Amino acid sequence: MSAPIPRLRFAPSPTGYLHVGGARTALFNWLYARKFGGQFLLRIEDTDRARSTEESTRAIFEGLEWLGLAWDEDVVYQGASFERHRADAQRLLDNGTAYRCFCTQAELAERRAEAEARNESFKYDRRCDRLSTDEVARRVADGMPFTIRFRIPEGTTSWIDLVHDEIEFPNKDIEDFIVLRTDGTPIYNLAVVSDDIAMRITLVMRGDDHISNTPKQIMLYRALGAELPTFAHLPMIHGLDGKKLSKRHGATAVSDYQHLGILPSAMVNFLALLGWSPGNDIEVMTQAQMIELFDTAGLQKKAAIFDPKKLEWMNGQHMSLIPSDELVARIVPAMEAAGLATAAELEARREWFVALLDLLKVRARTIDDVVRQAGPYFRGPIDYDPDAVAKQWKDRAGTAEILAAARDVLAQLASWEPAAMEQALRALAERMGFGDKAGRVFQPLRVALTGLAASPGIFDVLLLLGRSRALARIDDALGYLRAGTGSAAS
RNA sequence: GGCGGUAUCGUCUAGGGGACUAGGACACAGCCCUCUCAAGGCUGGAACACGGGUUCGAAUCCCGUUACCGCUACCA
């Protein structure tokens, strides 16, 4: 028999947003499916009606789409399969692997409390399993509510986990768990197994917080006469303090990073390296490379700590990797949101904008960084950064002299190109007695042009600004310096 | 408490008995480059949790201890 096509699924419950941990689980499932020619399915586990919301479901879709993790086939909603879940519970009852339990929640809670008081661990004592057939029939006839409990068989349950190798549980430590509630709705473990069987899932890859559910699920597969899938339990993601990642740690939703100006390709790359390694020193990868290199042998057993600093570095790497021309689409919305320019304006001078991105992205780690730096190239009036003024315009009269001279030199340039600018400005520095310290001209000029102490190379700035705007900025600076007051120019 | 899982630089990790003076990356520090800031290059500090075995030889295998995490619901 040839190897079947792998079928994997990501099965989040829609009770919030798409968490980075969930996103990484989805990513590994997706990578495996893509790598081995399988299917990646999406199942929304919405059986907890009280906590599930449509909004969360939408957030999951949007998060996965943004990351570029496309799923195959239609989305499966667990809540739509109540009938099958109920039927499967009935089958367990019929084939004798489960029994009716008439104990009420209140009774159970009381017994649990008593056991706790005696410092003992509570485990259901199977009393309802000892009821006679007649007694059970009588109670059912009386309309007494009951749950359906799975009877844990003797022995041990083990499996070969793709990341942990063999894991074994003595069955005696597992209690007869409920599979169907009094109201006829299924409990998680039954719903999952029933759905995974129905979806013909061959590899269950999920968080390792499910390890202790696995023996129960394996027993259900067997009781239902279904073939077992392979299991792979991925480590968790923790916050910088080593605790499970939560809202306390700041951004935990995939959408948070989207809004922070992180590129999806960087997010995916970073997440992939949290709990997986290609086995060599490769770090920055495209999605195609990740698929190429993915292998469960590289999966980590240990929980990883989410380090936002490395994510930012990774984002910088991806910004360099992606041609500016392709970056435009991702940056334009942020430019609009910042009120710097409209999409139409940017489209009208796309070439210029791409050239600007080339210069800005190298000194930015996020899209937001780019937007922050872009201000001077769009706004009419610029603000002078106080620190920049304090440092580079300390001597107002002297600075004005330098800027005036620089203005003259630039205004007389035959052509507005970097080589000419450099030659002229360096010659000016020489004439003014600065020797080869041309920075004494460049620095004050940079502040006049951008208002900032840091920017791309001065000739690039001059070029991007254009002759008339550059000269106007110098004039404004001269006005500011000579007036001795004021804070802004145009 | 019970059961399960995990344990290499601050962080992500390579390593699967000798190639380890434990490699790479982020972060940090210094230097180089340089008109500033980045980027880039170079250099540096920084780790095998502890204790027993097994072995000629353990980061690597086994056992125990410790620490951390997870599960322990008519939640998922």
PDB file of C-alpha atoms in Angstrom, chain A residues 181-318:
ATOM      1  CA  ARG A 181     -23.319  15.842  28.241  1.00  0.00           C
ATOM      2  CA  THR A 182     -26.747  15.575  29.792  1.00  0.00           C
ATOM      3  CA  ASP A 183     -28.070  17.854  27.071  1.00  0.00           C
ATOM      4  CA  GLY A 184     -26.717  15.562  24.378  1.00  0.00           C
ATOM      5  CA  THR A 185     -23.842  17.785  23.300  1.00  0.00           C
ATOM      6  CA  PRO A 186     -20.365  16.297  22.927  1.00  0.00           C
ATOM      7  CA  ILE A 187     -17.329  16.897  25.087  1.00  0.00           C
ATOM      8  CA  TYR A 188     -14.146  18.055  23.401  1.00  0.00           C
ATOM      9  CA  ASN A 189     -12.318  14.740  23.194  1.00  0.00           C
ATOM     10  CA  LEU A 190     -15.210  13.011  21.482  1.00  0.00           C
ATOM     11  CA  ALA A 191     -15.880  15.871  19.093  1.00  0.00           C
ATOM     12  CA  VAL A 192     -12.233  16.053  18.083  1.00  0.00           C
ATOM     13  CA  VAL A 193     -11.898  12.349  17.441  1.00  0.00           C
ATOM     14  CA  SER A 194     -15.202  12.136  15.641  1.00  0.00           C
ATOM     15  CA  ASP A 195     -14.253  15.065  13.414  1.00  0.00           C
ATOM     16  CA  ASP A 196     -10.710  13.941  12.765  1.00  0.00           C
ATOM     17  CA  ILE A 197     -12.030  10.556  11.680  1.00  0.00           C
ATOM     18  CA  ALA A 198     -14.656  12.176   9.471  1.00  0.00           C
ATOM     19  CA  MET A 199     -12.082  14.506   7.939  1.00  0.00           C
ATOM     20  CA  ARG A 200      -9.730  11.568   7.406  1.00  0.00           C
ATOM     21  CA  ILE A 201      -6.900  13.347   9.217  1.00  0.00           C
ATOM     22  CA  THR A 202      -3.662  11.366   9.043  1.00  0.00           C
ATOM     23  CA  LEU A 203      -1.418  13.590  11.150  1.00  0.00           C
ATOM     24  CA  VAL A 204      -2.582  15.459  14.214  1.00  0.00           C
ATOM     25  CA  MET A 205      -0.067  18.223  14.886  1.00  0.00           C
ATOM     26  CA  ARG A 206      -0.982  20.447  17.801  1.00  0.00           C
ATOM     27  CA  GLY A 207       0.285  22.083  20.986  1.00  0.00           C
ATOM     28  CA  ASP A 208       1.810  19.846  23.634  1.00  0.00           C
ATOM     29  CA  ASP A 209      -0.847  20.984  26.091  1.00  0.00           C
ATOM     30  CA  HIS A 210      -2.836  18.214  24.391  1.00  0.00           C
ATOM     31  CA  ILE A 211      -0.453  15.431  25.309  1.00  0.00           C
ATOM     32  CA  SER A 212      -2.578  14.281  28.206  1.00  0.00           C
ATOM     33  CA  ASN A 213      -5.687  14.263  26.026  1.00  0.00           C
ATOM     34  CA  THR A 214      -4.028  11.987  23.547  1.00  0.00           C
ATOM     35  CA  PRO A 215      -4.383   8.639  25.363  1.00  0.00           C
ATOM     36  CA  LYS A 216      -8.097   9.327  25.815  1.00  0.00           C
ATOM     37  CA  GLN A 217      -8.428  10.116  22.153  1.00  0.00           C
ATOM     38  CA  ILE A 218      -6.480   7.045  21.114  1.00  0.00           C
ATOM     39  CA  MET A 219      -8.868   4.900  23.158  1.00  0.00           C
ATOM     40  CA  LEU A 220     -11.799   6.571  21.437  1.00  0.00           C
ATOM     41  CA  TYR A 221     -10.344   5.861  18.003  1.00  0.00           C
ATOM     42  CA  ARG A 222     -10.045   2.223  18.959  1.00  0.00           C
ATOM     43  CA  ALA A 223     -13.506   2.021  20.466  1.00  0.00           C
ATOM     44  CA  LEU A 224     -14.887   3.581  17.321  1.00  0.00           C
ATOM     45  CA  GLY A 225     -12.957   1.104  15.197  1.00  0.00           C
ATOM     46  CA  ALA A 226     -11.050   3.811  13.381  1.00  0.00           C
ATOM     47  CA  GLU A 227      -7.468   3.863  12.215  1.00  0.00           C
ATOM     48  CA  LEU A 228      -5.125   5.936  14.344  1.00  0.00           C
ATOM     49  CA  PRO A 229      -3.538   9.075  12.950  1.00  0.00           C
ATOM     50  CA  THR A 230       0.067   9.970  13.707  1.00  0.00           C
ATOM     51  CA  PHE A 231       0.530  12.512  16.473  1.00  0.00           C
ATOM     52  CA  ALA A 232       3.017  15.364  16.786  1.00  0.00           C
ATOM     53  CA  HIS A 233       2.976  17.602  19.832  1.00  0.00           C
ATOM     54  CA  LEU A 234       4.606  20.974  19.424  1.00  0.00           C
ATOM     55  CA  PRO A 235       6.105  22.924  22.306  1.00  0.00           C
ATOM     56  CA  MET A 236       4.431  26.064  23.600  1.00  0.00           C
ATOM     57  CA  ILE A 237       5.519  29.640  23.116  1.00  0.00           C
ATOM     58  CA  HIS A 238       6.272  31.649  26.235  1.00  0.00           C
ATOM     59  CA  GLY A 239       6.734  35.344  26.960  1.00  0.00           C
ATOM     60  CA  LEU A 240      10.051  36.949  27.890  1.00  0.00           C
ATOM     61  CA  ASP A 241       9.481  35.980  31.530  1.00  0.00           C
ATOM     62  CA  GLY A 242       9.175  32.303  30.683  1.00  0.00           C
ATOM     63  CA  LYS A 243       5.469  32.185  31.415  1.00  0.00           C
ATOM     64  CA  LYS A 244       2.840  31.189  28.931  1.00  0.00           C
ATOM     65  CA  LEU A 245       2.361  33.989  26.439  1.00  0.00           C
ATOM     66  CA  SER A 246      -0.595  36.130  27.433  1.00  0.00           C
ATOM     67  CA  LYS A 247      -1.937  39.630  27.107  1.00  0.00           C
ATOM     68  CA  ARG A 248       0.355  40.725  29.910  1.00  0.00           C
ATOM     69  CA  HIS A 249       3.232  40.294  27.519  1.00  0.00           C
ATOM     70  CA  GLY A 250       1.869  42.912  25.195  1.00  0.00           C
ATOM     71  CA  ALA A 251       1.178  41.956  21.618  1.00  0.00           C
ATOM     72  CA  THR A 252       0.124  38.330  21.295  1.00  0.00           C
ATOM     73  CA  ALA A 253      -2.300  38.501  18.404  1.00  0.00           C
ATOM     74  CA  VAL A 254      -1.053  38.087  14.890  1.00  0.00           C
ATOM     75  CA  SER A 255      -2.978  41.218  13.971  1.00  0.00           C
ATOM     76  CA  ASP A 256      -1.045  43.216  16.579  1.00  0.00           C
ATOM     77  CA  TYR A 257       2.132  42.598  14.632  1.00  0.00           C
ATOM     78  CA  GLN A 258       0.427  43.411  11.395  1.00  0.00           C
ATOM     79  CA  HIS A 259      -0.448  46.808  12.829  1.00  0.00           C
ATOM     80  CA  LEU A 260       3.036  47.233  14.250  1.00  0.00           C
ATOM     81  CA  GLY A 261       4.399  47.205  10.727  1.00  0.00           C
ATOM     82  CA  ILE A 262       5.697  43.649  10.558  1.00  0.00           C
ATOM     83  CA  LEU A 263       5.782  41.903   7.193  1.00  0.00           C
ATOM     84  CA  PRO A 264       3.912  38.584   6.988  1.00  0.00           C
ATOM     85  CA  SER A 265       6.905  36.858   5.471  1.00  0.00           C
ATOM     86  CA  ALA A 266       9.039  37.967   8.422  1.00  0.00           C
ATOM     87  CA  MET A 267       6.412  36.896  10.923  1.00  0.00           C
ATOM     88  CA  VAL A 268       6.190  33.467   9.334  1.00  0.00           C
ATOM     89  CA  ASN A 269       9.964  33.126   9.179  1.00  0.00           C
ATOM     90  CA  PHE A 270      10.344  34.136  12.812  1.00  0.00           C
ATOM     91  CA  LEU A 271       7.568  31.847  13.989  1.00  0.00           C
ATOM     92  CA  ALA A 272       9.020  28.940  12.048  1.00  0.00           C
ATOM     93  CA  LEU A 273      12.297  29.299  13.906  1.00  0.00           C
ATOM     94  CA  LEU A 274      10.492  29.146  17.231  1.00  0.00           C
ATOM     95  CA  GLY A 275      10.421  25.406  17.726  1.00  0.00           C
ATOM     96  CA  TRP A 276      11.945  24.325  14.474  1.00  0.00           C
ATOM     97  CA  SER A 277      15.370  24.465  12.923  1.00  0.00           C
ATOM     98  CA  PRO A 278      16.407  23.462   9.424  1.00  0.00           C
ATOM     99  CA  GLY A 279      19.443  21.829  11.046  1.00  0.00           C
ATOM    100  CA  ASN A 280      22.039  24.287   9.856  1.00  0.00           C
ATOM    101  CA  ASP A 281      22.745  27.970  10.245  1.00  0.00           C
ATOM    102  CA  ILE A 282      20.136  29.236   7.818  1.00  0.00           C
ATOM    103  CA  GLU A 283      17.868  31.810   9.438  1.00  0.00           C
ATOM    104  CA  VAL A 284      16.366  34.124   6.863  1.00  0.00           C
ATOM    105  CA  MET A 285      14.144  32.156   4.520  1.00  0.00           C
ATOM    106  CA  THR A 286      11.388  32.691   2.019  1.00  0.00           C
ATOM    107  CA  GLN A 287       8.276  30.574   2.306  1.00  0.00           C
ATOM    108  CA  ALA A 288       9.432  28.444  -0.596  1.00  0.00           C
ATOM    109  CA  GLN A 289      12.713  27.730   1.187  1.00  0.00           C
ATOM    110  CA  MET A 290      10.916  26.880   4.397  1.00  0.00           C
ATOM    111  CA  ILE A 291       8.747  24.361   2.584  1.00  0.00           C
ATOM    112  CA  GLU A 292      11.822  22.939   0.933  1.00  0.00           C
ATOM    113  CA  LEU A 293      13.681  22.562   4.238  1.00  0.00           C
ATOM    114  CA  PHE A 294      10.822  21.610   6.535  1.00  0.00           C
ATOM    115  CA  ASP A 295      11.126  18.316   8.313  1.00  0.00           C
ATOM    116  CA  THR A 296       9.648  17.035  11.561  1.00  0.00           C
ATOM    117  CA  ALA A 297      13.135  15.924  12.593  1.00  0.00           C
ATOM    118  CA  GLY A 298      13.960  19.571  13.153  1.00  0.00           C
ATOM    119  CA  LEU A 299      11.070  20.095  15.554  1.00  0.00           C
ATOM    120  CA  GLN A 300      12.025  21.155  19.050  1.00  0.00           C
ATOM    121  CA  LYS A 301      10.699  19.649  22.277  1.00  0.00           C
ATOM    122  CA  LYS A 302      11.356  22.651  24.462  1.00  0.00           C
ATOM    123  CA  ALA A 303       9.069  25.638  24.850  1.00  0.00           C
ATOM    124  CA  ALA A 304      10.433  28.750  23.157  1.00  0.00           C
ATOM    125  CA  ILE A 305      10.381  32.310  24.384  1.00  0.00           C
ATOM    126  CA  PHE A 306       8.999  34.915  22.035  1.00  0.00           C
ATOM    127  CA  ASP A 307      11.655  37.607  21.569  1.00  0.00           C
ATOM    128  CA  PRO A 308      10.217  40.709  19.864  1.00  0.00           C
ATOM    129  CA  LYS A 309      13.733  42.052  19.269  1.00  0.00           C
ATOM    130  CA  LYS A 310      14.621  39.176  17.033  1.00  0.00           C
ATOM    131  CA  LEU A 311      11.310  39.511  15.226  1.00  0.00           C
ATOM    132  CA  GLU A 312      12.195  43.121  14.426  1.00  0.00           C
ATOM    133  CA  TRP A 313      15.604  42.120  13.169  1.00  0.00           C
ATOM    134  CA  MET A 314      13.977  39.435  11.050  1.00  0.00           C
ATOM    135  CA  ASN A 315      11.600  42.022   9.666  1.00  0.00           C
ATOM    136  CA  GLY A 316      14.508  44.238   8.700  1.00  0.00           C
ATOM    137  CA  GLN A 317      16.048  41.307   6.871  1.00  0.00           C
ATOM    138  CA  HIS A 318      12.857  40.705   4.943  1.00  0.00           C
TER     139      HIS A 318
END
